[in-house]
PDB file of C-alpha atoms and ligand atoms in Angstrom:
ATOM      1  CA  UNK A   1      -0.145  17.811   0.188  1.00 90.00           C
ATOM      2  CA  UNK A   2      -3.633  16.676   1.597  1.00 94.00           C
ATOM      3  CA  UNK A   3      -3.408  15.196   5.752  1.00 97.00           C
ATOM      4  CA  UNK A   4      -6.419  14.540   7.720  1.00 97.00           C
ATOM      5  CA  UNK A   5      -5.930  13.224  11.202  1.00 97.00           C
ATOM      6  CA  UNK A   6      -8.896  10.606  12.505  1.00 95.00           C
ATOM      7  CA  UNK A   7      -8.743   9.690  16.206  1.00 93.00           C
ATOM      8  CA  UNK A   8      -5.047  10.864  16.279  1.00 96.00           C
ATOM      9  CA  UNK A   9      -4.325   8.599  13.121  1.00 98.00           C
ATOM     10  CA  UNK A  10      -2.780  10.900  10.523  1.00 98.00           C
ATOM     11  CA  UNK A  11      -3.247   9.756   7.002  1.00 98.00           C
ATOM     12  CA  UNK A  12      -1.417  11.921   4.013  1.00 98.00           C
ATOM     13  CA  UNK A  13      -1.766  11.915   0.511  1.00 98.00           C
ATOM     14  CA  UNK A  14       2.086  12.761  -0.913  1.00 98.00           C
ATOM     15  CA  UNK A  15       3.298  12.611  -5.077  1.00 98.00           C
ATOM     16  CA  UNK A  16       7.056  10.765  -4.569  1.00 98.00           C
ATOM     17  CA  UNK A  17       8.895   7.887  -4.711  1.00 98.00           C
ATOM     18  CA  UNK A  18       7.558   4.826  -2.410  1.00 98.00           C
ATOM     19  CA  UNK A  19      11.097   3.708  -2.678  1.00 98.00           C
ATOM     20  CA  UNK A  20      12.096   7.553  -1.001  1.00 98.00           C
ATOM     21  CA  UNK A  21      10.128   7.384   2.046  1.00 98.00           C
ATOM     22  CA  UNK A  22      12.845   7.295   4.797  1.00 98.00           C
ATOM     23  CA  UNK A  23      10.749   8.090   8.000  1.00 98.00           C
ATOM     24  CA  UNK A  24       8.083   5.317   7.508  1.00 98.00           C
ATOM     25  CA  UNK A  25       8.062   1.846   9.456  1.00 99.00           C
ATOM     26  CA  UNK A  26       6.826  -0.005   6.496  1.00 99.00           C
ATOM     27  CA  UNK A  27       6.576   0.860   2.627  1.00 99.00           C
ATOM     28  CA  UNK A  28       3.784  -1.254   0.809  1.00 99.00           C
ATOM     29  CA  UNK A  29       4.465  -3.318  -2.472  1.00 98.00           C
ATOM     30  CA  UNK A  30       2.262  -3.594  -5.033  1.00 98.00           C
ATOM     31  CA  UNK A  31       2.859  -7.165  -5.579  1.00 98.00           C
ATOM     32  CA  UNK A  32       2.998 -10.001  -7.990  1.00 98.00           C
ATOM     33  CA  UNK A  33       2.273 -13.641  -7.196  1.00 98.00           C
ATOM     34  CA  UNK A  34       5.423 -14.764  -6.467  1.00 98.00           C
ATOM     35  CA  UNK A  35       6.491 -11.822  -4.668  1.00 98.00           C
ATOM     36  CA  UNK A  36       9.091 -11.150  -7.679  1.00 97.00           C
ATOM     37  CA  UNK A  37      10.765  -8.307  -8.762  1.00 97.00           C
ATOM     38  CA  UNK A  38       8.278  -6.969 -11.570  1.00 91.00           C
ATOM     39  CA  UNK A  39       7.816  -3.591 -12.783  1.00 97.00           C
ATOM     40  CA  UNK A  40       6.365  -0.565 -11.644  1.00 98.00           C
ATOM     41  CA  UNK A  41       6.442  -0.313  -7.682  1.00 98.00           C
ATOM     42  CA  UNK A  42       7.566  -3.740  -7.263  1.00 98.00           C
ATOM     43  CA  UNK A  43      10.459  -3.206  -9.368  1.00 98.00           C
ATOM     44  CA  UNK A  44      11.559  -0.219  -7.949  1.00 98.00           C
ATOM     45  CA  UNK A  45      11.569  -1.479  -3.975  1.00 98.00           C
ATOM     46  CA  UNK A  46      13.466  -4.759  -5.641  1.00 98.00           C
ATOM     47  CA  UNK A  47      15.621  -2.666  -6.680  1.00 98.00           C
ATOM     48  CA  UNK A  48      16.721  -0.502  -4.251  1.00 98.00           C
ATOM     49  CA  UNK A  49      16.174  -3.295  -1.309  1.00 98.00           C
ATOM     50  CA  UNK A  50      18.366  -5.932  -3.156  1.00 98.00           C
ATOM     51  CA  UNK A  51      18.366  -9.575  -3.731  1.00 98.00           C
ATOM     52  CA  UNK A  52      17.905 -10.153  -0.390  1.00 98.00           C
ATOM     53  CA  UNK A  53      14.469  -9.078  -0.534  1.00 98.00           C
ATOM     54  CA  UNK A  54      13.778 -12.164  -3.478  1.00 98.00           C
ATOM     55  CA  UNK A  55      15.280 -14.184  -1.732  1.00 98.00           C
ATOM     56  CA  UNK A  56      13.434 -14.010   1.381  1.00 98.00           C
ATOM     57  CA  UNK A  57      10.171 -13.221   0.144  1.00 98.00           C
ATOM     58  CA  UNK A  58      10.185 -16.828  -2.140  1.00 98.00           C
ATOM     59  CA  UNK A  59       9.442 -19.067   0.612  1.00 98.00           C
ATOM     60  CA  UNK A  60       6.595 -16.617   1.533  1.00 98.00           C
ATOM     61  CA  UNK A  61       5.197 -16.899  -2.127  1.00 98.00           C
ATOM     62  CA  UNK A  62       2.098 -17.144  -4.254  1.00 98.00           C
ATOM     63  CA  UNK A  63       0.352 -15.307  -2.278  1.00 98.00           C
ATOM     64  CA  UNK A  64      -3.262 -14.106  -3.376  1.00 98.00           C
ATOM     65  CA  UNK A  65      -5.556 -11.522  -4.490  1.00 98.00           C
ATOM     66  CA  UNK A  66      -6.205  -9.790  -1.397  1.00 98.00           C
ATOM     67  CA  UNK A  67      -3.588 -11.567   1.305  1.00 98.00           C
ATOM     68  CA  UNK A  68      -0.593 -10.010   2.440  1.00 98.00           C
ATOM     69  CA  UNK A  69       2.561 -11.001   3.691  1.00 98.00           C
ATOM     70  CA  UNK A  70       5.514  -8.971   5.472  1.00 98.00           C
ATOM     71  CA  UNK A  71       9.559  -8.885   4.863  1.00 98.00           C
ATOM     72  CA  UNK A  72      12.522  -7.012   5.925  1.00 98.00           C
ATOM     73  CA  UNK A  73      13.590  -3.739   4.089  1.00 98.00           C
ATOM     74  CA  UNK A  74      17.095  -5.205   3.335  1.00 98.00           C
ATOM     75  CA  UNK A  75      18.530  -2.087   1.889  1.00 98.00           C
ATOM     76  CA  UNK A  76      15.689   0.115   1.822  1.00 98.00           C
ATOM     77  CA  UNK A  77      15.608   2.881   4.182  1.00 98.00           C
ATOM     78  CA  UNK A  78      12.639   1.270   5.942  1.00 98.00           C
ATOM     79  CA  UNK A  79      12.892  -1.872   7.977  1.00 98.00           C
ATOM     80  CA  UNK A  80       9.707  -3.307   6.302  1.00 99.00           C
ATOM     81  CA  UNK A  81       7.729  -4.563   2.875  1.00 99.00           C
ATOM     82  CA  UNK A  82       4.046  -5.906   3.316  1.00 99.00           C
ATOM     83  CA  UNK A  83       3.422  -7.157  -0.218  1.00 99.00           C
ATOM     84  CA  UNK A  84       0.021  -7.308  -0.765  1.00 98.00           C
ATOM     85  CA  UNK A  85      -1.135  -8.440  -4.122  1.00 98.00           C
ATOM     86  CA  UNK A  86      -3.817  -6.284  -5.681  1.00 98.00           C
ATOM     87  CA  UNK A  87      -6.806  -7.749  -8.858  1.00 98.00           C
ATOM     88  CA  UNK A  88      -6.004  -7.347 -11.519  1.00 98.00           C
ATOM     89  CA  UNK A  89      -8.964  -5.390 -13.174  1.00 98.00           C
ATOM     90  CA  UNK A  90     -11.519  -7.833 -14.967  1.00 98.00           C
ATOM     91  CA  UNK A  91     -10.499 -10.605 -13.742  1.00 98.00           C
ATOM     92  CA  UNK A  92     -10.035 -11.313 -10.551  1.00 98.00           C
ATOM     93  CA  UNK A  93     -13.585 -10.792  -8.605  1.00 98.00           C
ATOM     94  CA  UNK A  94     -14.899  -8.791  -6.851  1.00 98.00           C
ATOM     95  CA  UNK A  95     -12.369  -6.426  -7.098  1.00 98.00           C
ATOM     96  CA  UNK A  96     -13.605  -3.635  -4.700  1.00 98.00           C
ATOM     97  CA  UNK A  97     -13.358  -6.410  -1.665  1.00 98.00           C
ATOM     98  CA  UNK A  98      -9.864  -7.739  -2.799  1.00 99.00           C
ATOM     99  CA  UNK A  99      -8.439  -4.096  -3.179  1.00 99.00           C
ATOM    100  CA  UNK A 100      -9.977  -3.223   0.227  1.00 99.00           C
ATOM    101  CA  UNK A 101      -9.127  -6.067   1.762  1.00 99.00           C
ATOM    102  CA  UNK A 102      -5.513  -5.713   0.936  1.00 98.00           C
ATOM    103  CA  UNK A 103      -5.247  -2.316   2.953  1.00 99.00           C
ATOM    104  CA  UNK A 104      -6.780  -4.080   5.577  1.00 98.00           C
ATOM    105  CA  UNK A 105      -4.268  -7.279   5.714  1.00 98.00           C
ATOM    106  CA  UNK A 106      -1.603  -4.749   4.953  1.00 99.00           C
ATOM    107  CA  UNK A 107      -2.392  -3.205   8.576  1.00 99.00           C
ATOM    108  CA  UNK A 108      -3.060  -6.003  10.277  1.00 98.00           C
ATOM    109  CA  UNK A 109       0.471  -7.344   9.128  1.00 98.00           C
ATOM    110  CA  UNK A 110       1.929  -3.414  10.005  1.00 99.00           C
ATOM    111  CA  UNK A 111      -0.522  -4.169  13.644  1.00 98.00           C
ATOM    112  CA  UNK A 112       0.859  -7.449  14.348  1.00 98.00           C
ATOM    113  CA  UNK A 113       4.800  -6.467  14.131  1.00 98.00           C
ATOM    114  CA  UNK A 114       3.950  -3.259  16.296  1.00 98.00           C
ATOM    115  CA  UNK A 115       4.846  -0.937  13.244  1.00 99.00           C
ATOM    116  CA  UNK A 116       4.063   3.253  14.017  1.00 98.00           C
ATOM    117  CA  UNK A 117       4.028   4.225  10.166  1.00 99.00           C
ATOM    118  CA  UNK A 118       3.181   2.191   7.066  1.00 99.00           C
ATOM    119  CA  UNK A 119       3.449   3.954   3.572  1.00 99.00           C
ATOM    120  CA  UNK A 120       1.333   2.660   0.507  1.00 99.00           C
ATOM    121  CA  UNK A 121       0.964   3.255  -3.182  1.00 99.00           C
ATOM    122  CA  UNK A 122      -1.611   3.248  -5.161  1.00 99.00           C
ATOM    123  CA  UNK A 123      -1.823  -0.754  -5.126  1.00 99.00           C
ATOM    124  CA  UNK A 124      -3.580  -2.117  -8.611  1.00 99.00           C
ATOM    125  CA  UNK A 125      -4.249   0.884 -10.631  1.00 98.00           C
ATOM    126  CA  UNK A 126      -0.671   0.835 -12.955  1.00 98.00           C
ATOM    127  CA  UNK A 127      -0.398  -2.912 -14.948  1.00 98.00           C
ATOM    128  CA  UNK A 128      -3.077  -4.602 -13.377  1.00 98.00           C
ATOM    129  CA  UNK A 129      -5.395  -1.632 -14.770  1.00 98.00           C
ATOM    130  CA  UNK A 130      -8.142  -0.847 -12.122  1.00 98.00           C
ATOM    131  CA  UNK A 131      -9.101   2.663 -12.755  1.00 98.00           C
ATOM    132  CA  UNK A 132      -7.920   5.462 -10.453  1.00 98.00           C
ATOM    133  CA  UNK A 133     -11.307   6.949  -9.499  1.00 98.00           C
ATOM    134  CA  UNK A 134     -12.614   4.135  -7.562  1.00 98.00           C
ATOM    135  CA  UNK A 135      -9.233   2.671  -6.760  1.00 98.00           C
ATOM    136  CA  UNK A 136      -8.367   5.475  -4.536  1.00 98.00           C
ATOM    137  CA  UNK A 137     -11.663   5.632  -2.860  1.00 98.00           C
ATOM    138  CA  UNK A 138     -11.657   1.932  -1.978  1.00 98.00           C
ATOM    139  CA  UNK A 139      -7.865   3.042  -0.502  1.00 98.00           C
ATOM    140  CA  UNK A 140      -8.891   6.136   1.366  1.00 98.00           C
ATOM    141  CA  UNK A 141     -12.446   4.455   2.688  1.00 98.00           C
ATOM    142  CA  UNK A 142      -9.993   1.352   3.817  1.00 98.00           C
ATOM    143  CA  UNK A 143      -8.510   2.695   5.495  1.00 98.00           C
ATOM    144  CA  UNK A 144     -10.378   5.889   7.625  1.00 97.00           C
ATOM    145  CA  UNK A 145     -13.009   2.704   8.435  1.00 97.00           C
ATOM    146  CA  UNK A 146      -9.497   0.949  10.078  1.00 98.00           C
ATOM    147  CA  UNK A 147      -8.129   4.017  11.394  1.00 98.00           C
ATOM    148  CA  UNK A 148     -10.306   3.593  15.218  1.00 97.00           C
ATOM    149  CA  UNK A 149      -9.098   0.458  15.796  1.00 97.00           C
ATOM    150  CA  UNK A 150      -5.687   1.221  14.932  1.00 98.00           C
ATOM    151  CA  UNK A 151      -3.808   0.758  18.276  1.00 98.00           C
ATOM    152  CA  UNK A 152       0.467   1.021  17.130  1.00 98.00           C
ATOM    153  CA  UNK A 153       0.109   2.143  13.156  1.00 98.00           C
ATOM    154  CA  UNK A 154      -0.525   6.112  14.008  1.00 98.00           C
ATOM    155  CA  UNK A 155       0.496   7.221  10.833  1.00 98.00           C
ATOM    156  CA  UNK A 156      -0.501   6.668   7.618  1.00 98.00           C
ATOM    157  CA  UNK A 157       0.799   7.842   3.919  1.00 98.00           C
ATOM    158  CA  UNK A 158      -0.296   7.343   0.234  1.00 98.00           C
ATOM    159  CA  UNK A 159       2.564   7.820  -1.975  1.00 99.00           C
ATOM    160  CA  UNK A 160       1.367   9.225  -5.520  1.00 98.00           C
ATOM    161  CA  UNK A 161       3.890   8.974  -8.751  1.00 97.00           C
ATOM    162  CA  UNK A 162       1.613  11.116 -10.491  1.00 98.00           C
ATOM    163  CA  UNK A 163       0.624  14.735  -9.388  1.00 98.00           C
ATOM    164  CA  UNK A 164      -3.088  13.754 -11.348  1.00 98.00           C
ATOM    165  CA  UNK A 165      -2.946  10.766  -9.231  1.00 98.00           C
ATOM    166  CA  UNK A 166      -2.349  12.905  -5.847  1.00 98.00           C
ATOM    167  CA  UNK A 167      -5.471  14.756  -6.638  1.00 98.00           C
ATOM    168  CA  UNK A 168      -7.448  11.931  -7.123  1.00 98.00           C
ATOM    169  CA  UNK A 169      -6.273  10.663  -3.482  1.00 98.00           C
ATOM    170  CA  UNK A 170      -6.732  13.901  -2.261  1.00 98.00           C
ATOM    171  CA  UNK A 171      -9.582  14.368  -3.014  1.00 97.00           C
ATOM    172  CA  UNK A 172     -11.114  11.519  -1.601  1.00 98.00           C
ATOM    173  CA  UNK A 173      -9.700  11.548   1.399  1.00 97.00           C
ATOM    174  CA  UNK A 174     -11.027  15.186   1.879  1.00 96.00           C
ATOM    175  CA  UNK A 175     -14.281  13.745   0.651  1.00 92.00           C
ATOM    176  CA  UNK A 176     -13.947  11.188   3.334  1.00 89.00           C
ATOM    177  CA  UNK A 177     -16.400  10.844   6.448  1.00 81.00           C
ATOM    178  CA  UNK A 178     -15.072   9.545   9.496  1.00 73.00           C
TER     179      UNK A 178
HETATM  180  N1  LIG B   1       6.441   5.270  -6.226  1.00 81.38           N
HETATM  181  C1  LIG B   1       5.484   5.527  -6.208  1.00 81.38           C
HETATM  182  N2  LIG B   1       4.280   4.874  -7.183  1.00 81.38           N
HETATM  183  C2  LIG B   1       4.443   3.915  -8.232  1.00 81.38           C
HETATM  184  C3  LIG B   1       6.380   3.923  -8.192  1.00 81.38           C
HETATM  185  C4  LIG B   1       7.196   4.477  -7.732  1.00 81.38           C
HETATM  186  N3  LIG B   1       8.690   3.466  -7.495  1.00 81.38           N
HETATM  187  N4  LIG B   1       5.867   3.159  -9.185  1.00 81.38           N
HETATM  188  C5  LIG B   1       4.858   2.679 -10.289  1.00 81.38           C
HETATM  189  N5  LIG B   1       3.830   3.485  -9.332  1.00 81.38           N
HETATM  190  P1  LIG B   1       1.889  -0.912 -10.510  1.00 81.38           P
HETATM  191  P2  LIG B   1       0.100  -2.817  -9.633  1.00 81.38           P
HETATM  192  C6  LIG B   1       2.550   3.953  -9.156  1.00 81.38           C
HETATM  193  O1  LIG B   1       1.868  -1.440 -11.837  1.00 81.38           O
HETATM  194  O2  LIG B   1      -1.203  -2.150 -11.111  1.00 81.38           O
HETATM  195  C7  LIG B   1       4.210  -5.015 -11.461  1.00 81.38           C
HETATM  196  O3  LIG B   1       4.922  -5.606 -12.395  1.00 81.38           O
HETATM  197  C8  LIG B   1       1.959   3.776 -11.126  1.00 81.38           C
HETATM  198  O4  LIG B   1       2.024   4.477 -11.746  1.00 81.38           O
HETATM  199  O5  LIG B   1       3.472  -0.730  -9.814  1.00 81.38           O
HETATM  200  O6  LIG B   1      -0.643  -3.552  -8.418  1.00 81.38           O
HETATM  201  C9  LIG B   1       4.033  -6.269 -10.324  1.00 81.38           C
HETATM  202  O7  LIG B   1       5.279  -7.810 -10.607  1.00 81.38           O
HETATM  203  C10 LIG B   1       0.646   2.933 -10.541  1.00 81.38           C
HETATM  204  O8  LIG B   1      -0.228   4.349 -10.024  1.00 81.38           O
HETATM  205  O9  LIG B   1       1.371  -2.211  -9.331  1.00 81.38           O
HETATM  206  C11 LIG B   1       2.893  -7.017 -10.366  1.00 81.38           C
HETATM  207  O10 LIG B   1       2.807  -7.596 -11.426  1.00 81.38           O
HETATM  208  C12 LIG B   1       0.520   2.668  -8.963  1.00 81.38           C
HETATM  209  O11 LIG B   1       2.007   2.634  -8.376  1.00 81.38           O
HETATM  210  C13 LIG B   1       1.826  -5.650 -10.870  1.00 81.38           C
HETATM  211  O12 LIG B   1       2.631  -4.393 -11.698  1.00 81.38           O
HETATM  212  C14 LIG B   1       0.727   0.920  -9.370  1.00 81.38           C
HETATM  213  O13 LIG B   1       1.022   0.526 -10.445  1.00 81.38           O
HETATM  214  C15 LIG B   1       1.502  -4.956 -10.041  1.00 81.38           C
HETATM  215  O14 LIG B   1       0.122  -4.230 -10.539  1.00 81.38           O
END
């Protein structure tokens, strides 16, 4: 686990599963255009949330790369899910800006809803093929930059599936400049 507190906002990186974040107000879904169940993070979230999540999301779709929409958490332990569509690497350009927009827009949805804590997966680095080193730097730099302007969100967590991804995100957090 790596953790840093920046102007009262705690940012932590842990290894784990996005559906096991019992103490977070929202988990972020690495969604698809249709906000439908899929593989990876989206598959896990929809499986635990139950069919009510897909029913609530259907009218909110389609979304574009970089966008984020918020829904209820249904049978998840979290009251909310924030669905982000990451860029497909090599296709959606500019990939770095679209990935940064995911994190910024997810935080905007959390703040509008008055949430205190949000857990992120590593958006775009699975099925969408974004290399994890640059994706981690973008993710961490974006939330570190946003931290001073956050009013309600005080805790951010990156939940990494693998030990190696945890190392990469942890080093990005330690090396980020405020
Ligand atoms: N908890 C935390 N991280 C996870 C979990 C989990 N349960 N499952 C996978 N990861 P991905 P993307 C990691 O593919 O690249 C879906 O099919 C995974 O190892 O979930 O944005 C959707 O329907 C990787 O490091 O998201 C979309 O079509 C990271 O989470 C598409 O994949 C992201 O992997 C989205 O692709």
